[in-house]
Coordinates of C-alpha atoms in Angstrom, one line a residue:
Chain A
M27 CA -189.8 126.8 71.9
N28 CA -189.7 123.7 71.3
F29 CA -189.3 121.3 74.0
A30 CA -188.9 117.9 72.0
G31 CA -186.2 119.9 69.8
L32 CA -184.1 121.1 72.1
L33 CA -184.2 117.2 74.2
F34 CA -183.5 116.5 70.7
L35 CA -180.5 118.7 70.4
L36 CA -178.9 118.3 73.8
I37 CA -179.4 114.1 73.4
T38 CA -177.5 114.1 70.1
H39 CA -175.0 117.7 71.2
F40 CA -173.9 114.9 74.6
I41 CA -173.8 111.4 73.0
T42 CA -171.9 113.4 70.1
G43 CA -169.1 115.2 72.2
R44 CA -169.2 111.8 74.8
G45 CA -168.3 110.2 71.8
V46 CA -165.6 112.2 70.8
I47 CA -163.9 112.3 74.1
E48 CA -163.9 108.5 74.7
L49 CA -161.9 108.4 71.4
F50 CA -159.3 110.7 72.7
K51 CA -158.9 108.1 76.0
V52 CA -159.9 111.1 78.3
K53 CA -160.2 109.8 82.2
L54 CA -161.1 111.9 84.2
P55 CA -164.1 113.3 87.1
L56 CA -167.4 112.2 85.8
L57 CA -168.2 116.5 86.7
V58 CA -165.7 117.2 83.7
I59 CA -166.9 115.1 81.3
I60 CA -170.2 115.2 81.4
P61 CA -169.6 119.6 80.5
L62 CA -166.8 118.7 78.4
S63 CA -168.9 116.1 76.5
F64 CA -171.9 118.8 75.4
I65 CA -169.2 121.5 75.2
M66 CA -167.6 119.6 72.3
G67 CA -170.9 118.4 71.3
V68 CA -171.9 122.3 70.1
G69 CA -168.6 122.9 69.2
I70 CA -168.8 119.6 66.4
V71 CA -172.3 119.8 65.5
S72 CA -171.3 123.4 64.3
F73 CA -169.6 122.3 61.4
F74 CA -172.3 120.4 60.1
P75 CA -174.6 123.1 58.5
F76 CA -170.8 125.4 57.3
I77 CA -169.8 121.3 55.5
L78 CA -173.2 121.2 53.1
A79 CA -172.8 124.7 52.0
L80 CA -169.7 123.3 51.2
L81 CA -171.3 119.9 49.0
H82 CA -173.2 122.6 47.7
L83 CA -176.4 120.3 49.5
P84 CA -179.6 122.1 51.3
I85 CA -179.5 122.8 54.9
S86 CA -183.3 121.8 55.6
R87 CA -184.9 120.2 58.8
E88 CA -185.1 116.7 57.4
V89 CA -181.6 116.8 55.9
L90 CA -179.8 118.2 59.4
V91 CA -181.8 115.4 61.6
G92 CA -179.9 112.7 59.1
V93 CA -176.4 114.9 59.8
I94 CA -176.9 114.5 63.2
L95 CA -178.2 111.6 63.5
S96 CA -175.6 109.8 61.7
A97 CA -172.8 111.8 63.6
T98 CA -174.5 110.4 67.4
V99 CA -174.8 107.5 65.8
L100 CA -170.8 106.5 65.0
A101 CA -170.5 109.1 68.0
F102 CA -171.6 106.1 69.9
I103 CA -169.5 103.3 68.7
P104 CA -166.5 104.0 70.8
L105 CA -169.2 104.3 74.0
F106 CA -170.2 100.8 73.9
K107 CA -167.1 99.4 75.2
Y108 CA -167.3 102.4 77.9
F109 CA -171.3 101.5 79.2
R110 CA -170.5 97.9 79.1
G111 CA -167.5 98.3 81.0
S112 CA -167.1 99.2 84.8
T113 CA -165.7 102.4 84.2
M114 CA -169.5 104.2 84.2
S115 CA -170.0 102.8 88.0
L116 CA -166.5 103.7 88.7
S117 CA -167.2 107.5 87.6
L118 CA -170.3 108.0 89.3
Q119 CA -168.5 106.8 92.6
S120 CA -166.9 109.9 92.1
V121 CA -169.4 112.2 92.4
K122 CA -169.7 113.8 95.4
W123 CA -172.9 115.9 96.7
P124 CA -172.4 119.7 98.3
K125 CA -171.3 119.8 101.5
I126 CA -173.9 122.8 103.6
Y127 CA -171.5 125.2 103.2
E128 CA -171.1 125.1 99.5
L129 CA -175.1 126.2 99.7
P130 CA -175.2 130.0 99.6
F131 CA -172.5 129.8 96.6
L132 CA -174.9 127.3 94.5
F133 CA -178.0 129.3 95.6
V134 CA -175.7 132.5 93.9
F135 CA -174.7 130.8 90.9
F136 CA -177.6 128.7 90.4
S137 CA -179.8 132.3 90.7
L138 CA -177.5 134.0 88.2
L139 CA -177.4 131.1 85.9
S140 CA -180.8 130.4 85.1
L141 CA -181.1 134.4 84.8
S142 CA -178.4 133.8 81.9
V143 CA -180.1 131.1 80.2
W144 CA -184.3 133.2 80.5
R145 CA -182.4 136.6 78.5
C146 CA -180.7 133.5 76.2
F147 CA -184.3 132.8 75.4
Y148 CA -185.8 135.8 75.3
Y149 CA -183.6 138.1 74.2
A150 CA -184.0 138.9 70.0
P151 CA -180.5 139.1 69.0
N152 CA -179.3 142.0 68.8
P153 CA -175.9 142.9 69.0
R154 CA -174.9 144.7 65.2
D155 CA -172.4 142.1 64.7
M156 CA -174.8 139.4 64.9
L157 CA -177.3 141.8 62.6
A158 CA -175.3 142.3 60.0
G159 CA -173.1 139.4 60.0
P160 CA -174.2 135.4 60.8
E161 CA -177.4 136.7 62.5
A162 CA -179.3 137.8 58.9
I163 CA -177.1 134.9 57.5
A164 CA -179.0 132.3 59.3
E165 CA -182.3 133.7 59.3
F166 CA -182.8 133.5 55.5
A167 CA -180.1 130.7 55.6
V168 CA -183.4 128.6 57.2
R169 CA -185.7 130.4 54.4
E170 CA -183.7 129.9 51.4
K171 CA -182.0 126.8 52.4
T172 CA -178.3 127.7 51.8
M173 CA -175.7 129.7 53.0
V174 CA -175.1 131.3 50.4
N175 CA -178.8 133.5 50.4
S176 CA -180.4 136.3 49.4
I177 CA -178.1 138.6 52.0
F178 CA -174.8 138.7 49.4
S179 CA -177.6 140.8 47.1
V180 CA -178.3 143.5 49.7
D181 CA -175.5 146.2 49.8
L182 CA -172.5 144.5 52.3
S183 CA -170.1 147.9 52.3
T184 CA -170.5 148.8 55.6
T185 CA -169.9 145.5 57.5
N186 CA -167.8 141.9 57.1
N187 CA -169.2 140.4 59.8
Q188 CA -170.8 138.4 56.8
L189 CA -167.1 137.2 56.0
K190 CA -166.5 135.3 58.9
P191 CA -166.2 131.7 60.1
L192 CA -169.7 130.2 60.1
F193 CA -169.3 129.0 63.7
I194 CA -172.5 131.3 65.1
A195 CA -173.8 131.0 61.4
S196 CA -174.2 127.5 61.9
L197 CA -175.6 127.3 65.0
Q198 CA -178.2 129.9 64.7
V199 CA -179.5 128.0 61.8
I200 CA -179.3 124.8 63.8
Y201 CA -181.5 126.2 66.9
K202 CA -183.7 128.2 64.6
I203 CA -185.0 125.2 63.3
F204 CA -184.9 123.3 65.8
V205 CA -185.9 125.2 68.8
Q206 CA -186.7 128.7 68.9
P207 CA -187.3 131.6 65.6
F208 CA -184.4 133.5 67.8
G209 CA -181.9 130.6 68.0
Q210 CA -179.3 131.5 70.1
T211 CA -180.0 128.6 73.3
W212 CA -176.7 126.7 72.2
L213 CA -175.3 129.4 74.2
S214 CA -176.6 129.0 77.7
I215 CA -175.7 125.2 76.9
I216 CA -171.4 125.9 76.3
V217 CA -171.8 128.3 79.1
L218 CA -173.8 126.2 81.6
S219 CA -171.7 123.3 80.5
F220 CA -168.7 125.7 80.8
I221 CA -169.0 126.8 84.5
T222 CA -169.9 123.6 86.2
L223 CA -166.8 122.4 84.1
I224 CA -164.3 124.9 85.5
I225 CA -165.4 124.5 89.1
S226 CA -164.8 121.0 89.1
I227 CA -161.7 122.1 87.7
L228 CA -160.7 123.8 90.8
K229 CA -162.4 121.5 93.5
Q230 CA -159.6 119.1 92.4
K231 CA -157.5 121.4 94.0
L232 CA -158.9 123.9 96.2
H233 CA -161.4 123.8 99.3
P234 CA -165.4 125.0 98.1
V235 CA -165.4 128.2 99.7
I236 CA -162.2 129.1 98.1
V237 CA -163.5 128.1 94.5
G238 CA -167.5 130.0 95.6
F239 CA -165.3 133.2 96.2
I240 CA -163.0 132.8 93.0
M241 CA -166.3 131.7 91.3
V242 CA -168.3 135.2 92.7
Y243 CA -165.9 137.8 91.0
F244 CA -165.6 135.0 88.5
F245 CA -169.4 135.7 87.8
A246 CA -169.6 139.8 88.7
M247 CA -167.6 140.9 86.2
P248 CA -170.1 142.7 84.0
E249 CA -168.7 142.7 80.1
V250 CA -168.2 138.8 80.6
F251 CA -171.6 137.7 82.7
G252 CA -173.8 139.7 79.4
Y253 CA -172.0 137.0 77.0
T254 CA -173.5 134.6 78.4
Y255 CA -176.9 134.9 76.9
L256 CA -175.3 138.0 74.3
L257 CA -175.0 136.1 71.0
L258 CA -171.4 137.1 70.0
F259 CA -168.2 135.6 69.4
D260 CA -166.3 136.0 72.6
Y261 CA -167.5 133.8 74.9
S262 CA -167.5 130.8 73.0
N263 CA -164.2 131.5 71.6
M264 CA -162.9 132.1 75.7
I265 CA -164.5 128.2 76.4
Y266 CA -162.6 126.2 73.5
F267 CA -159.4 128.0 74.2
F268 CA -159.7 127.8 77.5
C269 CA -160.6 123.8 76.9
G270 CA -157.4 123.4 74.2
F271 CA -155.5 125.4 76.9
Y272 CA -156.3 122.9 79.8
F273 CA -155.9 119.4 78.2
L274 CA -152.3 121.5 76.9
S275 CA -151.4 121.6 80.2
L276 CA -152.6 118.1 81.4
Y277 CA -150.2 116.9 78.6
L278 CA -147.2 119.3 78.9
S279 CA -147.1 118.0 82.5
D280 CA -146.6 114.6 81.6
L281 CA -145.8 114.2 78.0
E282 CA -146.5 109.9 78.1
R283 CA -150.7 111.8 77.4
K284 CA -150.2 112.3 74.2
N285 CA -154.7 111.8 74.0
Y286 CA -154.1 114.4 75.9
F287 CA -152.4 117.0 73.4
L288 CA -154.5 115.6 70.2
L289 CA -157.6 116.5 71.8
S290 CA -156.4 119.6 73.1
I291 CA -155.5 120.5 68.7
L292 CA -159.1 119.4 68.5
F293 CA -159.7 122.0 71.3
F294 CA -157.8 124.7 69.5
S295 CA -158.8 124.3 66.4
I296 CA -162.7 124.5 66.8
A297 CA -162.0 128.0 69.1
S298 CA -159.8 128.7 65.2
Y299 CA -163.2 128.0 63.8
V300 CA -165.2 130.5 66.2
R301 CA -163.0 133.3 65.9
S302 CA -160.6 133.0 63.1
E303 CA -157.9 135.3 64.5
T304 CA -157.6 132.3 67.2
P305 CA -154.9 130.6 65.8
I306 CA -152.2 133.3 65.8
L307 CA -152.5 133.1 69.5
I308 CA -151.9 129.1 69.5
A309 CA -149.1 129.8 67.3
M310 CA -147.9 132.1 70.1
A311 CA -148.1 129.4 72.7
T312 CA -145.6 126.8 70.0
P313 CA -142.5 128.0 72.0
L314 CA -143.8 126.6 74.9
L315 CA -144.3 123.4 74.0
L316 CA -140.8 123.2 72.1
F317 CA -139.6 124.7 75.5
Y318 CA -141.0 121.6 77.8
F319 CA -139.9 119.1 74.9
L320 CA -136.5 120.1 74.4
K321 CA -136.9 120.2 78.5
D322 CA -138.6 116.4 78.7
K323 CA -135.2 115.6 75.9
M324 CA -137.7 114.3 73.3
E325 CA -137.1 113.1 70.4
M326 CA -136.3 116.2 67.3
K327 CA -138.8 114.0 65.2
K328 CA -141.3 113.8 67.7
I329 CA -140.9 117.3 68.6
V330 CA -141.2 118.3 65.0
I331 CA -144.6 116.0 63.9
N332 CA -145.7 116.9 67.2
T333 CA -145.3 120.4 66.8
A334 CA -146.6 120.4 62.7
L335 CA -149.6 118.8 64.3
F336 CA -150.3 121.6 66.9
L337 CA -149.9 124.1 64.5
I338 CA -151.4 122.6 61.2
F339 CA -154.8 121.8 62.3
P340 CA -156.5 125.3 63.6
F341 CA -154.7 126.9 60.6
A342 CA -156.7 124.6 58.3
V343 CA -159.4 125.1 60.0
Y344 CA -158.8 128.8 59.4
Y345 CA -158.4 127.7 55.9
L346 CA -161.0 126.5 55.1
A347 CA -163.4 128.3 56.6
I348 CA -161.5 131.6 54.7
G349 CA -159.5 130.8 52.7
V350 CA -161.4 128.0 50.7
Y351 CA -164.9 129.2 51.9
D352 CA -165.2 133.2 51.5
K353 CA -162.8 132.9 48.6
Y354 CA -164.7 130.6 46.6
Y355 CA -168.1 130.4 48.0
L356 CA -169.1 133.6 48.9
P357 CA -169.8 136.5 45.8
Q358 CA -168.2 138.7 47.6
H359 CA -164.5 138.4 49.1
Y360 CA -162.3 140.2 51.2
D361 CA -158.5 140.5 51.3
V362 CA -157.2 140.3 54.6
A363 CA -154.0 142.0 53.6
T364 CA -155.6 145.3 52.2
E365 CA -156.2 145.8 56.1
I366 CA -152.3 145.5 57.3
N367 CA -150.7 148.1 59.6
K368 CA -149.8 150.9 56.9
H369 CA -147.4 151.6 59.4
I370 CA -145.6 148.6 60.5
S371 CA -142.6 150.1 60.7
D372 CA -143.5 152.2 63.8
V373 CA -142.9 150.0 66.7
S374 CA -143.8 152.7 68.9
I375 CA -147.8 151.5 68.3
F376 CA -147.4 148.3 69.7
F377 CA -146.1 149.9 72.9
K378 CA -149.3 152.5 72.8
I379 CA -152.1 149.9 72.0
M380 CA -150.1 147.9 75.4
G381 CA -150.6 151.2 77.4
D382 CA -154.1 151.9 76.5
M383 CA -154.9 148.5 77.4
S384 CA -153.7 148.5 81.0
T385 CA -154.5 151.9 81.4
E386 CA -158.1 152.4 79.7
L387 CA -159.2 149.0 79.2
I388 CA -158.5 147.4 82.5
F389 CA -157.3 149.4 84.9
S390 CA -160.0 152.0 84.8
A391 CA -162.9 152.6 85.6
N392 CA -164.6 151.8 82.6
G393 CA -162.5 148.4 83.3
A394 CA -163.9 148.6 86.0
L395 CA -167.0 148.5 84.8
Y396 CA -166.8 145.4 82.2
Y397 CA -164.6 143.6 84.7
G398 CA -166.0 143.9 88.3
Y399 CA -162.5 143.2 90.8
F400 CA -162.0 140.1 88.8
V401 CA -158.5 141.3 86.9
Q402 CA -157.5 143.5 91.1
L403 CA -158.2 140.1 92.6
F404 CA -155.7 138.3 90.3
V405 CA -153.2 140.5 90.7
L406 CA -153.0 140.8 94.7
I407 CA -153.3 136.6 94.3
F408 CA -149.8 136.9 91.9
V409 CA -148.1 139.0 93.7
V410 CA -147.8 137.4 96.9
D411 CA -147.5 133.8 94.9
L412 CA -144.5 136.1 93.8
I413 CA -143.3 137.2 97.7
F414 CA -143.7 134.0 99.1
Y415 CA -144.8 130.6 97.4
R416 CA -142.3 131.2 94.2
K417 CA -140.8 127.6 95.4
N418 CA -144.6 126.2 94.6
S419 CA -144.4 126.5 90.7
S420 CA -146.2 123.0 89.3
R421 CA -145.9 123.0 85.1
E422 CA -149.9 123.9 85.6
K423 CA -149.0 127.1 86.7
I424 CA -146.3 128.0 84.4
I425 CA -147.9 127.2 81.5
A426 CA -151.8 129.5 82.8
I427 CA -149.2 132.7 83.4
Y428 CA -147.9 132.2 79.6
G429 CA -151.6 132.0 78.5
I430 CA -152.2 135.0 79.8
C431 CA -149.2 136.5 78.2
V432 CA -150.4 134.7 75.3
V433 CA -153.5 136.6 74.8
Y434 CA -152.5 139.4 76.6
V435 CA -149.2 140.2 73.8
G436 CA -151.1 138.5 71.1
L437 CA -154.1 140.6 71.5
V438 CA -151.6 143.4 71.2
A439 CA -150.2 142.3 68.4
L440 CA -153.0 141.5 66.2
S441 CA -153.9 145.0 67.0
Y442 CA -150.9 146.6 66.0
I443 CA -151.5 144.2 62.6
F444 CA -154.7 145.2 61.8
P445 CA -155.6 148.0 63.6
L446 CA -159.2 147.3 63.1
V447 CA -158.7 145.3 66.3
D448 CA -160.0 147.8 67.9
L449 CA -159.4 148.3 71.8
M450 CA -163.0 149.3 73.0
H451 CA -164.8 146.2 71.0
T452 CA -162.3 143.2 69.6
I453 CA -160.0 143.9 72.8
K454 CA -162.1 144.0 75.0
R455 CA -163.9 140.9 74.5
G456 CA -160.8 139.4 73.4
L457 CA -159.2 139.6 76.8
F458 CA -162.5 137.3 78.0
K459 CA -160.0 134.0 76.8
M460 CA -157.9 135.6 79.7
F461 CA -159.6 135.0 82.1
P462 CA -160.9 131.0 82.8
L463 CA -156.4 131.1 82.5
M464 CA -155.9 133.3 85.4
L465 CA -158.9 130.3 87.1
L466 CA -156.5 127.9 85.6
Y467 CA -153.9 129.8 87.9
F468 CA -155.7 130.1 90.8
R469 CA -155.7 126.5 91.0
N470 CA -152.0 126.1 91.3
S471 CA -151.5 128.9 93.1
G472 CA -149.3 129.0 96.3
L473 CA -151.0 130.9 98.2
L474 CA -154.7 129.3 97.7
L475 CA -153.6 125.9 98.1
K476 CA -151.8 127.1 101.3
L477 CA -155.5 128.2 102.4
T478 CA -157.1 125.0 100.9
D479 CA -154.8 123.1 103.5
I480 CA -155.6 125.3 106.2
L481 CA -159.3 125.1 105.7
N482 CA -159.1 121.4 105.1
K483 CA -157.2 121.1 108.0
W484 CA -159.4 122.7 110.1
E485 CA -162.8 121.4 109.1
Y486 CA -161.1 117.8 108.7
G487 CA -159.8 118.5 113.1
I488 CA -156.2 117.4 110.9
K489 CA -153.1 117.4 113.2
D490 CA -149.5 117.8 111.1
E491 CA -148.5 113.6 111.5
T492 CA -152.2 112.2 110.8
P493 CA -153.3 111.5 106.7
R494 CA -155.3 113.9 105.7
P495 CA -158.1 113.4 103.1
K496 CA -156.9 112.8 99.7
V497 CA -157.4 115.5 96.6
V498 CA -159.8 113.9 93.5
P499 CA -156.9 112.8 90.9
V500 CA -156.1 114.8 88.1
G501 CA -156.0 112.5 84.4
N502 CA -154.2 110.0 85.1
K503 CA -152.1 111.1 87.5
P504 CA -151.4 109.3 90.7
P505 CA -153.1 111.1 93.3
V506 CA -151.6 114.8 95.0
N507 CA -150.1 113.1 99.2
M508 CA -151.5 116.8 100.9
N509 CA -149.8 115.0 103.4
K510 CA -146.3 115.3 101.8
K511 CA -144.0 118.6 103.8
K512 CA -142.9 121.1 101.0
Chain B
M219 CA -166.8 118.8 112.1
G220 CA -171.1 119.5 111.1
F221 CA -170.6 123.2 113.3
K222 CA -167.5 123.6 111.6
R223 CA -169.7 123.7 108.4
L224 CA -172.4 124.9 110.0
I225 CA -169.1 128.1 110.9
L226 CA -168.5 127.9 107.5
M227 CA -171.2 128.1 105.6
V228 CA -172.2 131.3 107.7
A229 CA -168.6 133.1 106.8
S230 CA -169.6 132.3 102.9
I231 CA -173.2 133.5 102.9
L232 CA -171.8 136.6 105.1
G233 CA -168.9 136.5 102.3
I234 CA -170.8 136.6 99.4
L235 CA -173.2 139.9 101.6
I236 CA -169.9 141.6 101.5
I237 CA -169.1 141.0 98.1
S238 CA -172.4 142.2 97.0
K239 CA -172.3 144.9 98.7
T240 CA -168.5 146.6 97.0
E241 CA -169.2 149.4 94.8
R242 CA -168.9 147.7 91.4
V243 CA -170.2 144.8 92.3
E244 CA -173.7 146.8 93.8
R245 CA -173.3 148.4 90.4
W246 CA -173.1 145.6 88.3
L247 CA -176.4 144.3 90.7
D248 CA -178.3 147.2 90.2
R249 CA -178.0 147.7 86.8
F250 CA -177.4 144.8 85.0
I251 CA -179.0 142.0 87.2
L252 CA -181.8 143.6 88.9
S253 CA -183.0 145.2 86.4
P254 CA -185.0 144.5 83.8
S255 CA -188.0 143.3 85.7
L256 CA -188.8 139.9 84.4
S257 CA -191.5 140.6 85.7
D258 CA -192.4 142.6 82.7
Q259 CA -190.6 140.2 80.1
M260 CA -193.4 137.0 81.8
E261 CA -196.0 139.5 81.0
R262 CA -194.5 139.5 76.9
T263 CA -192.8 135.7 75.9
G264 CA -194.4 136.2 72.8
V265 CA -192.3 136.1 69.6
E266 CA -193.2 139.1 68.2
E267 CA -194.0 140.9 71.2
R268 CA -190.1 139.9 72.6
K269 CA -189.0 141.9 69.8
E270 CA -191.4 144.5 70.2
Y271 CA -189.3 144.2 73.6
R272 CA -185.8 143.7 72.7
F273 CA -186.0 146.5 69.6
G274 CA -188.3 149.0 70.6
N275 CA -188.4 152.5 68.4
L276 CA -186.8 149.7 65.9
Y277 CA -189.7 147.3 66.1
A278 CA -192.1 149.7 65.1
L279 CA -190.3 151.4 62.2
V280 CA -189.3 148.0 60.7
Q281 CA -193.9 146.9 61.5
Y282 CA -194.4 150.7 58.9
A283 CA -192.1 149.9 56.4
K284 CA -193.6 146.1 56.1
K285 CA -197.3 147.0 56.1
T286 CA -195.9 149.6 53.5
M287 CA -194.6 148.0 51.2
D288 CA -197.2 145.4 51.7
T289 CA -199.4 147.0 49.9
V290 CA -197.1 148.3 47.2
H291 CA -197.1 146.4 44.3
T292 CA -194.1 147.7 42.6
K293 CA -191.3 145.5 42.0
N294 CA -187.3 146.6 42.9
N295 CA -188.5 148.5 45.9
V296 CA -185.1 150.2 47.5
I297 CA -184.7 152.4 50.3
L298 CA -183.2 155.8 51.3
L299 CA -182.2 155.3 54.3
P300 CA -181.4 158.8 55.5
P301 CA -177.7 159.2 58.1
N302 CA -178.3 158.5 61.8
E303 CA -176.4 161.6 61.9
Y304 CA -179.0 163.9 60.4
M305 CA -182.2 162.1 62.4
R306 CA -180.3 163.0 65.2
S307 CA -179.9 166.7 64.3
I308 CA -183.4 167.4 63.8
K309 CA -184.1 165.2 66.5
S310 CA -186.1 162.9 65.0
G311 CA -185.9 159.5 67.5
F312 CA -185.2 157.5 65.1
D313 CA -181.9 155.7 64.2
F314 CA -181.7 153.0 60.9
P315 CA -179.9 150.5 61.0
E316 CA -177.4 149.4 58.1
P317 CA -178.5 147.9 55.4
L318 CA -178.2 144.6 55.8
S319 CA -179.4 144.3 59.3
F320 CA -182.4 146.8 57.6
Y321 CA -183.5 143.7 55.3
Y322 CA -183.1 141.6 58.9
H323 CA -185.3 143.0 60.7
T324 CA -187.9 143.4 57.7
G325 CA -188.0 139.9 56.5
G326 CA -186.1 140.8 53.0
I327 CA -187.1 144.7 52.4
K328 CA -184.0 146.2 50.9
A329 CA -182.1 149.4 52.0
V330 CA -179.4 151.2 50.8
I331 CA -177.7 154.4 52.6
T332 CA -176.2 157.9 50.9
T333 CA -172.6 156.1 50.1
S334 CA -174.1 152.7 49.4
P335 CA -172.3 151.8 45.8
N336 CA -176.5 151.1 44.2
V337 CA -177.6 154.4 45.7
E338 CA -179.4 155.2 42.1
D339 CA -181.6 152.4 42.7
A340 CA -183.6 154.0 46.0
N341 CA -187.3 154.8 44.8
W342 CA -188.0 155.3 48.5
T343 CA -186.9 157.0 51.7
F344 CA -188.0 157.5 55.3
I345 CA -188.9 161.2 55.7
P346 CA -188.9 163.2 59.2
R347 CA -192.6 164.4 59.9
G348 CA -192.0 165.7 63.4
E349 CA -190.8 164.7 66.6
G350 CA -190.6 160.8 66.7
S351 CA -192.0 160.5 63.4
V352 CA -191.6 159.5 60.1
A353 CA -192.9 158.5 56.8
L354 CA -192.0 155.6 53.9
V355 CA -192.2 157.7 51.2
P356 CA -191.6 157.5 47.5
I357 CA -189.1 159.0 45.3
T358 CA -188.4 160.5 42.0
K359 CA -184.5 160.3 41.1
E360 CA -184.6 164.1 41.0
E361 CA -186.0 164.3 44.2
L362 CA -183.0 161.7 45.4
H363 CA -180.1 163.8 44.1
K364 CA -181.4 166.5 46.3
L365 CA -181.8 164.9 49.1
L366 CA -178.2 163.0 48.3
I367 CA -176.8 166.4 47.7
T368 CA -178.7 167.8 52.3
Y369 CA -177.0 164.6 53.3
K370 CA -173.3 165.0 51.9
K371 CA -172.4 166.8 54.9
Y372 CA -173.4 163.9 57.4
N373 CA -171.9 160.8 58.7
P374 CA -173.6 158.0 56.3
I375 CA -174.8 155.8 58.9

């Protein structure tokens, strides 16, 4: 393991990501900004070998050092203002030490994440989709300095994984060259960042004990936890898709924050680069956008422009990764049209897939092995909210529910159109995208907010008439006054 | 406030313990978290050792194929991979990866399966030698065609 190489990548990822985040003038707590920077940094860097391939440039250590350093220097420009100003010290003040009752949870999370990081380092990439696809491309790209390498001279009739976007192959090339022969450690970076991000976001509104218990259930999803150290597309896709939805929810909660809208588009574009079916799910989020645009009486011209921006960028990334690269660069071509369901007029297939998804995948003995109790926990809280806290419907909560529906229905629709999207592989892991959105729902759940209120009152010994501690503000929103009677 | 936080800490510990004892979580911990043993892994941290640990039989097979091919001085060697269904039917204990995975594992040795478009290029194959053993042997066109007939009824991969 080359620690110097890892350190070089960690620093450059962070600066690149932080610079891009700063370009969008994101004002969020430091424990949200730092993980977001790493997630963004890894996402941006993953494009470099792909771009080198598009430009027919050699993918060597020297070229990659040059490109990564150039990007880091460029990204540092918007950061000048930040470091020179007083915002840094202000941000640092917003970081709070964990309280004593958070320690048991932190111990559990630390233990599980340490194991995940170890396995990510230790295990050689094994999933079939990787060995007959991105991992093989990356391995020979390191030797032959090109993504279009000798693997295309092998019999590829048994796989189409070599035609998938180069997100994983690109990161594997970089990490094989700079860190270790198995690459893969980039996965730990985005996993650790994502867990930090999600805990920080939840703690903005919920009591840390509640956050702790929710996260224990989140960790205890065997299938999801497994992919924190097994190389595949879905965990990364889930992270970027969630970040897109998170910033979309911040934007739709306050349409003045156009910067968050643009940032959500960037995250969605990266998600589309990770998994090529993501643009379809993004397109399915458009009605939500239009609904709030019309509700908030946005000008028609702006509605058209925003909707176009929202759709064009993820589709452009998809087109570049599949339409251009596969078609004009690879010796082997793939016509996605050949995979379309031959019985598309038979709508009963759609409902059958939807039924199978619930009975065979989610609420079944297998479902327990895949997702633990997390979905049941969500259903329970959702039903309680529906019965007792219907009035408590923040915009973020509705967006989270809509997002969950998009993933659920979207995967069924994808499987209906493309039978290759099968239940026990693609859908099983595609559902990962739903779980962080459930967490986003939890932080707006009437039940959990009420429990938070009760715990805060008890912990701080506050009676109803005295002011309560303020919740850390989200983005540019004013602090939430918890004393306000609902 | 300090005492209340202590109570919350005890409640958190109890809550975690209760969750860890629920059926699904306990099964997950036993199957996927507490095993495989970390100490076993710590003793074998070299790249090749980790590959061996991860790929088991396949690693041995790949090493054998690499060694054999290193001693061969002919060019354009292509290995016919017998169908796994066939290998299982004779209880060989070996499963072959698909051609691209084989190319990856061996660092550049080409292979084909029975339905590959270029199956006629195959001039080597794995022959089972009893339970848990295979041999990599050169084959003539005639032998290849005989093998293809034998393997015809099996799923190619």
